Amino acid sequence: MPNASDFSADLNISLLADTCRVPGPPGHEQRVRKFILEQVGQYADSYYEDHFGNLVLVKKGASETPFMVAAHMDEIGFMVTHVDENGFLKLTPLGGFDPKTLTSQRVIVHGKKDLPGVLGSKPIHLMDPEERNKAPKIQDFFVDLGMPAEEVQQLVQAGDVVTRDRELLAMGHCFNGKSLDNRVSVYILMEALRLLKDQALPYTLYAVFSAQEEVGLRGVQAATLKIQPKIALAIDTTIAFDVAGARKEEYITSLGKGAAIKLMDSSAIAHPKVVAFLKEMAQAYEIPWQTEILTGGGTDTAGMQKFTAGGALAGAISIPTRHIHQTIETVHKEDIQAALRLLCLALVHANQIQTHQP
Ligand SMILES: [Zn+2]
C-alpha cells in the first residue's frame, strides 16, 4: 500500500485563481474548455469535445471499463434580454441566483469585448415603505456600463452573456471568490490528472468537464449517453450552512471538516457500494471526511446514474461551501486537499469497488 502522504499536493493558488476567473456561463463554456486543455491536455491519452460543450479527457487504464468523473465547468450567469434606449441592460438568469445577493455587484458583460459593469437598482431613498420590505427580484436589476447608449448599442446586444466579477482572495484558512462552485472541482480534477500522470489505473478514466449543469444537469446527460460508465463520481460543491444563526437541523456539511462523501442530494441517492468504498479509502489513508445529505439541489451524479443503461455505480465527493451562489463563495483549503486525495485514491484503487450486482 502506498503511504498516507500519497497525492498530497501543495495548493496551487494561482491556478485556482485563474480557474475561477475564466468566464463560462451555461452554454458559453468555450473559454473554460480552452483553459483546461492548455493546463492539462498533455496528461490525457486523448480528448474530445461534444456538441453540448462537454470536454472529455481520456486516460487509458488496464481495462477499458469506463470510470467517469464529472466536474461541471459552467458558472451561474445571465443573458442580456434587452438593451434599453438609455444604454441599460436587462437580464435573465442562467442558473439559480438569490436576487438579494445581487445588489451593487460588479459584473462583466461579454459583448463584442469584455466590459465591466455594475448591477444597479432603485436607491432606498426613493422606495416607498412597501417596496423597502419586499425582497428584490432579478427583474429589478439592470446593468450600468457607464457609457452612452450609442456606445453600448455598438458593443452589446440581446443574447450576450454576463458573469460575476470578483477576484479570488485567501482569507484565513479559506479561499473566497466567485465561481468556486464549481471551479474548485475543475481545479481538483485538473490536479488529479496531473498527479496521476505516471500512475497505472485499473479502469479507463473519462475526466468530464461538463457543460450547462447550472441550468439543470444538462451537459452531463449527453456525455454519459456516449461514455456509459460503470462507475461514476461527480465532484461538486455542497452547502456549508455552519454559520451564525444556522439551526442544527439545517446542517448539511461543515467547512474544514474534510471531503464530503455524498449520501444523497435532491436528484440522486449515491450507490451504497460507492459510499462504502469512499469511506474505506478515506479511513485507510487518514483523509478527513464527512458525509453529506443535501436536501435541496441536484448534481451531475444524477445524470451519470440515470443516463447509463442499467444505471452506473454513482456517487460524489463534495466540497463544503459557504455563501454558495453568491459572489463571495468560501471553501476551506484543507477540504480541497482532502477531496483531491480522495479522488486520486479512488481512481487508483477503483478495482476494490465491487462492480458486480448483488
Ligand atoms: Zn455546482
mmCIF file of N, CA and C in Angstrom, residues 251-321:
data_model
loop_
_atom_site.group_PDB
_atom_site.id
_atom_site.type_symbol
_atom_site.label_atom_id
_atom_site.label_comp_id
_atom_site.label_asym_id
_atom_site.label_seq_id
_atom_site.Cartn_x
_atom_site.Cartn_y
_atom_site.Cartn_z
ATOM 1 N N TYR A 251 -28.229 21.560 9.161
ATOM 2 C CA TYR A 251 -26.855 21.134 8.894
ATOM 3 C C TYR A 251 -26.764 20.308 7.602
ATOM 4 N N ILE A 252 -25.808 20.636 6.778
ATOM 5 C CA ILE A 252 -25.508 19.796 5.604
ATOM 6 C C ILE A 252 -24.056 19.326 5.723
ATOM 7 N N THR A 253 -23.113 20.282 5.745
ATOM 8 C CA THR A 253 -21.700 19.957 5.956
ATOM 9 C C THR A 253 -21.046 21.123 6.712
ATOM 10 N N SER A 254 -19.817 20.891 7.142
ATOM 11 C CA SER A 254 -19.050 21.935 7.823
ATOM 12 C C SER A 254 -17.773 22.233 7.068
ATOM 13 N N LEU A 255 -17.422 23.485 7.003
ATOM 14 C CA LEU A 255 -16.159 23.889 6.395
ATOM 15 C C LEU A 255 -14.989 23.372 7.237
ATOM 16 N N GLY A 256 -13.974 22.819 6.558
ATOM 17 C CA GLY A 256 -12.758 22.410 7.262
ATOM 18 C C GLY A 256 -12.825 21.042 7.912
ATOM 19 N N LYS A 257 -13.956 20.355 7.761
ATOM 20 C CA LYS A 257 -14.085 19.027 8.380
ATOM 21 C C LYS A 257 -13.775 17.907 7.388
ATOM 22 N N GLY A 258 -13.350 18.274 6.186
ATOM 23 C CA GLY A 258 -12.906 17.256 5.244
ATOM 24 C C GLY A 258 -13.785 17.117 4.019
ATOM 25 N N ALA A 259 -13.354 16.210 3.121
ATOM 26 C CA ALA A 259 -14.111 15.921 1.897
ATOM 27 C C ALA A 259 -15.463 15.347 2.297
ATOM 28 N N ALA A 260 -16.509 15.777 1.608
ATOM 29 C CA ALA A 260 -17.845 15.270 1.926
ATOM 30 C C ALA A 260 -18.202 14.125 0.981
ATOM 31 N N ILE A 261 -18.543 12.999 1.567
ATOM 32 C CA ILE A 261 -18.962 11.832 0.780
ATOM 33 C C ILE A 261 -20.483 11.874 0.694
ATOM 34 N N LYS A 262 -20.973 12.010 -0.534
ATOM 35 C CA LYS A 262 -22.406 12.207 -0.722
ATOM 36 C C LYS A 262 -23.197 10.947 -0.406
ATOM 37 N N LEU A 263 -24.218 11.083 0.423
ATOM 38 C CA LEU A 263 -25.192 10.006 0.597
ATOM 39 C C LEU A 263 -26.369 10.247 -0.339
ATOM 40 N N MET A 264 -26.777 11.487 -0.437
ATOM 41 C CA MET A 264 -27.854 11.836 -1.382
ATOM 42 C C MET A 264 -27.894 13.348 -1.617
ATOM 43 N N ASP A 265 -28.509 13.720 -2.751
ATOM 44 C CA ASP A 265 -28.949 15.099 -2.940
ATOM 45 C C ASP A 265 -30.350 15.020 -3.518
ATOM 46 N N SER A 266 -30.905 16.153 -3.950
ATOM 47 C CA SER A 266 -32.308 16.087 -4.357
ATOM 48 C C SER A 266 -32.485 15.433 -5.732
ATOM 49 N N SER A 267 -31.377 15.087 -6.392
ATOM 50 C CA SER A 267 -31.510 14.437 -7.693
ATOM 51 C C SER A 267 -30.985 12.998 -7.701
ATOM 52 N N ALA A 268 -30.256 12.585 -6.677
ATOM 53 C CA ALA A 268 -29.640 11.247 -6.726
ATOM 54 C C ALA A 268 -29.394 10.702 -5.324
ATOM 55 N N ILE A 269 -29.498 9.394 -5.209
ATOM 56 C CA ILE A 269 -29.082 8.691 -3.993
ATOM 57 C C ILE A 269 -27.830 7.908 -4.380
ATOM 58 N N ALA A 270 -26.737 8.173 -3.684
ATOM 59 C CA ALA A 270 -25.468 7.537 -4.050
ATOM 60 C C ALA A 270 -25.558 6.032 -3.822
ATOM 61 N N HIS A 271 -24.869 5.271 -4.697
ATOM 62 C CA HIS A 271 -24.885 3.811 -4.548
ATOM 63 C C HIS A 271 -24.149 3.419 -3.262
ATOM 64 N N PRO A 272 -24.746 2.552 -2.444
ATOM 65 C CA PRO A 272 -24.103 2.177 -1.174
ATOM 66 C C PRO A 272 -22.690 1.622 -1.349
ATOM 67 N N LYS A 273 -22.436 0.929 -2.461
ATOM 68 C CA LYS A 273 -21.078 0.405 -2.674
ATOM 69 C C LYS A 273 -20.065 1.532 -2.868
ATOM 70 N N VAL A 274 -20.489 2.572 -3.539
ATOM 71 C CA VAL A 274 -19.587 3.714 -3.769
ATOM 72 C C VAL A 274 -19.349 4.448 -2.459
ATOM 73 N N VAL A 275 -20.410 4.637 -1.693
ATOM 74 C CA VAL A 275 -20.283 5.312 -0.393
ATOM 75 C C VAL A 275 -19.323 4.515 0.494
ATOM 76 N N ALA A 276 -19.535 3.198 0.557
ATOM 77 C CA ALA A 276 -18.691 2.348 1.418
ATOM 78 C C ALA A 276 -17.241 2.401 0.961
ATOM 79 N N PHE A 277 -17.029 2.357 -0.338
ATOM 80 C CA PHE A 277 -15.676 2.388 -0.900
ATOM 81 C C PHE A 277 -14.966 3.703 -0.567
ATOM 82 N N LEU A 278 -15.664 4.814 -0.732
ATOM 83 C CA LEU A 278 -15.048 6.119 -0.444
ATOM 84 C C LEU A 278 -14.724 6.254 1.043
ATOM 85 N N LYS A 279 -15.620 5.772 1.898
ATOM 86 C CA LYS A 279 -15.341 5.817 3.338
ATOM 87 C C LYS A 279 -14.119 4.969 3.685
ATOM 88 N N GLU A 280 -14.040 3.765 3.075
ATOM 89 C CA GLU A 280 -12.882 2.889 3.328
ATOM 90 C C GLU A 280 -11.585 3.564 2.907
ATOM 91 N N MET A 281 -11.602 4.175 1.726
ATOM 92 C CA MET A 281 -10.397 4.858 1.228
ATOM 93 C C MET A 281 -9.991 5.994 2.180
ATOM 94 N N ALA A 282 -10.970 6.791 2.583
ATOM 95 C CA ALA A 282 -10.687 7.932 3.457
ATOM 96 C C ALA A 282 -10.109 7.452 4.788
ATOM 97 N N GLN A 283 -10.702 6.385 5.315
ATOM 98 C CA GLN A 283 -10.216 5.873 6.603
ATOM 99 C C GLN A 283 -8.821 5.275 6.459
ATOM 100 N N ALA A 284 -8.617 4.475 5.408
ATOM 101 C CA ALA A 284 -7.334 3.789 5.229
ATOM 102 C C ALA A 284 -6.194 4.790 5.048
ATOM 103 N N TYR A 285 -6.473 5.920 4.428
ATOM 104 C CA TYR A 285 -5.411 6.891 4.139
ATOM 105 C C TYR A 285 -5.484 8.132 5.022
ATOM 106 N N GLU A 286 -6.308 8.028 6.066
ATOM 107 C CA GLU A 286 -6.418 9.111 7.051
ATOM 108 C C GLU A 286 -6.720 10.467 6.404
ATOM 109 N N ILE A 287 -7.682 10.419 5.521
ATOM 110 C CA ILE A 287 -8.154 11.662 4.890
ATOM 111 C C ILE A 287 -9.373 12.137 5.673
ATOM 112 N N PRO A 288 -9.376 13.407 6.121
ATOM 113 C CA PRO A 288 -10.574 13.886 6.816
ATOM 114 C C PRO A 288 -11.801 13.817 5.910
ATOM 115 N N TRP A 289 -12.893 13.331 6.447
ATOM 116 C CA TRP A 289 -14.115 13.188 5.638
ATOM 117 C C TRP A 289 -15.333 13.394 6.507
ATOM 118 N N GLN A 290 -16.433 13.681 5.851
ATOM 119 C CA GLN A 290 -17.734 13.818 6.499
ATOM 120 C C GLN A 290 -18.758 13.327 5.488
ATOM 121 N N THR A 291 -19.961 13.080 5.958
ATOM 122 C CA THR A 291 -20.992 12.684 4.999
ATOM 123 C C THR A 291 -21.822 13.911 4.617
ATOM 124 N N GLU A 292 -22.523 13.781 3.520
ATOM 125 C CA GLU A 292 -23.341 14.883 3.003
ATOM 126 C C GLU A 292 -24.729 14.380 2.639
ATOM 127 N N ILE A 293 -25.727 14.982 3.228
ATOM 128 C CA ILE A 293 -27.117 14.744 2.807
ATOM 129 C C ILE A 293 -27.643 16.105 2.380
ATOM 130 N N LEU A 294 -27.664 16.330 1.071
ATOM 131 C CA LEU A 294 -28.036 17.644 0.527
ATOM 132 C C LEU A 294 -29.525 17.619 0.193
ATOM 133 N N THR A 295 -30.310 18.309 1.014
ATOM 134 C CA THR A 295 -31.765 18.191 0.872
ATOM 135 C C THR A 295 -32.335 19.079 -0.236
ATOM 136 N N GLY A 296 -31.587 20.065 -0.678
ATOM 137 C CA GLY A 296 -32.061 20.911 -1.780
ATOM 138 C C GLY A 296 -30.942 21.135 -2.767
ATOM 139 N N GLY A 297 -31.148 20.757 -4.024
ATOM 140 C CA GLY A 297 -30.104 20.964 -5.035
ATOM 141 C C GLY A 297 -29.625 19.644 -5.612
ATOM 142 N N GLY A 298 -29.465 19.612 -6.928
ATOM 143 C CA GLY A 298 -29.016 18.405 -7.618
ATOM 144 C C GLY A 298 -27.602 18.562 -8.131
ATOM 145 N N THR A 299 -27.023 17.456 -8.574
ATOM 146 C CA THR A 299 -25.659 17.453 -9.113
ATOM 147 C C THR A 299 -25.570 16.519 -10.321
ATOM 148 N N ASP A 300 -24.429 16.552 -10.971
ATOM 149 C CA ASP A 300 -24.176 15.675 -12.113
ATOM 150 C C ASP A 300 -24.255 14.187 -11.752
ATOM 151 N N THR A 301 -24.191 13.868 -10.460
ATOM 152 C CA THR A 301 -24.339 12.476 -10.016
ATOM 153 C C THR A 301 -25.564 11.843 -10.677
ATOM 154 N N ALA A 302 -26.659 12.594 -10.681
ATOM 155 C CA ALA A 302 -27.923 12.069 -11.202
ATOM 156 C C ALA A 302 -27.833 11.772 -12.697
ATOM 157 N N GLY A 303 -27.212 12.674 -13.446
ATOM 158 C CA GLY A 303 -27.111 12.482 -14.891
ATOM 159 C C GLY A 303 -26.342 11.220 -15.230
ATOM 160 N N MET A 304 -25.263 10.985 -14.499
ATOM 161 C CA MET A 304 -24.437 9.796 -14.777
ATOM 162 C C MET A 304 -25.166 8.519 -14.362
ATOM 163 N N GLN A 305 -25.870 8.611 -13.245
ATOM 164 C CA GLN A 305 -26.592 7.442 -12.742
ATOM 165 C C GLN A 305 -27.715 7.042 -13.679
ATOM 166 N N LYS A 306 -28.451 8.040 -14.167
ATOM 167 C CA LYS A 306 -29.680 7.733 -14.915
ATOM 168 C C LYS A 306 -29.458 7.510 -16.397
ATOM 169 N N PHE A 307 -28.407 8.084 -16.955
ATOM 170 C CA PHE A 307 -28.249 8.022 -18.407
ATOM 171 C C PHE A 307 -27.283 6.930 -18.859
ATOM 172 N N THR A 308 -26.921 6.058 -17.925
ATOM 173 C CA THR A 308 -26.186 4.848 -18.270
ATOM 174 C C THR A 308 -27.211 3.719 -18.315
ATOM 175 N N ALA A 309 -27.208 2.942 -19.385
ATOM 176 C CA ALA A 309 -28.150 1.829 -19.485
ATOM 177 C C ALA A 309 -27.945 0.900 -18.296
ATOM 178 N N GLY A 310 -28.997 0.662 -17.555
ATOM 179 C CA GLY A 310 -28.896 -0.193 -16.369
ATOM 180 C C GLY A 310 -28.357 0.539 -15.152
ATOM 181 N N GLY A 311 -27.997 1.796 -15.298
ATOM 182 C CA GLY A 311 -27.515 2.605 -14.166
ATOM 183 C C GLY A 311 -26.028 2.434 -13.941
ATOM 184 N N ALA A 312 -25.384 3.506 -13.501
ATOM 185 C CA ALA A 312 -23.958 3.442 -13.133
ATOM 186 C C ALA A 312 -23.858 3.321 -11.620
ATOM 187 N N LEU A 313 -22.739 2.787 -11.146
ATOM 188 C CA LEU A 313 -22.444 2.854 -9.707
ATOM 189 C C LEU A 313 -21.991 4.287 -9.446
ATOM 190 N N ALA A 314 -22.916 5.118 -8.956
ATOM 191 C CA ALA A 314 -22.650 6.562 -8.912
ATOM 192 C C ALA A 314 -22.590 7.095 -7.495
ATOM 193 N N GLY A 315 -21.720 8.060 -7.311
ATOM 194 C CA GLY A 315 -21.608 8.767 -6.042
ATOM 195 C C GLY A 315 -20.945 10.098 -6.289
ATOM 196 N N ALA A 316 -20.550 10.756 -5.223
ATOM 197 C CA ALA A 316 -19.922 12.069 -5.399
ATOM 198 C C ALA A 316 -19.049 12.424 -4.211
ATOM 199 N N ILE A 317 -18.026 13.198 -4.523
ATOM 200 C CA ILE A 317 -17.197 13.829 -3.492
ATOM 201 C C ILE A 317 -17.533 15.320 -3.557
ATOM 202 N N SER A 318 -17.917 15.878 -2.424
ATOM 203 C CA SER A 318 -18.372 17.272 -2.417
ATOM 204 C C SER A 318 -17.441 18.140 -1.585
ATOM 205 N N ILE A 319 -17.399 19.403 -1.956
ATOM 206 C CA ILE A 319 -16.554 20.359 -1.248
ATOM 207 C C ILE A 319 -17.486 21.333 -0.508
ATOM 208 N N PRO A 320 -17.452 21.312 0.831
ATOM 209 C CA PRO A 320 -18.308 22.200 1.610
ATOM 210 C C PRO A 320 -18.056 23.666 1.223
ATOM 211 N N THR A 321 -19.133 24.409 1.012
ATOM 212 C CA THR A 321 -19.011 25.789 0.517
ATOM 213 C C THR A 321 -19.996 26.698 1.241
#
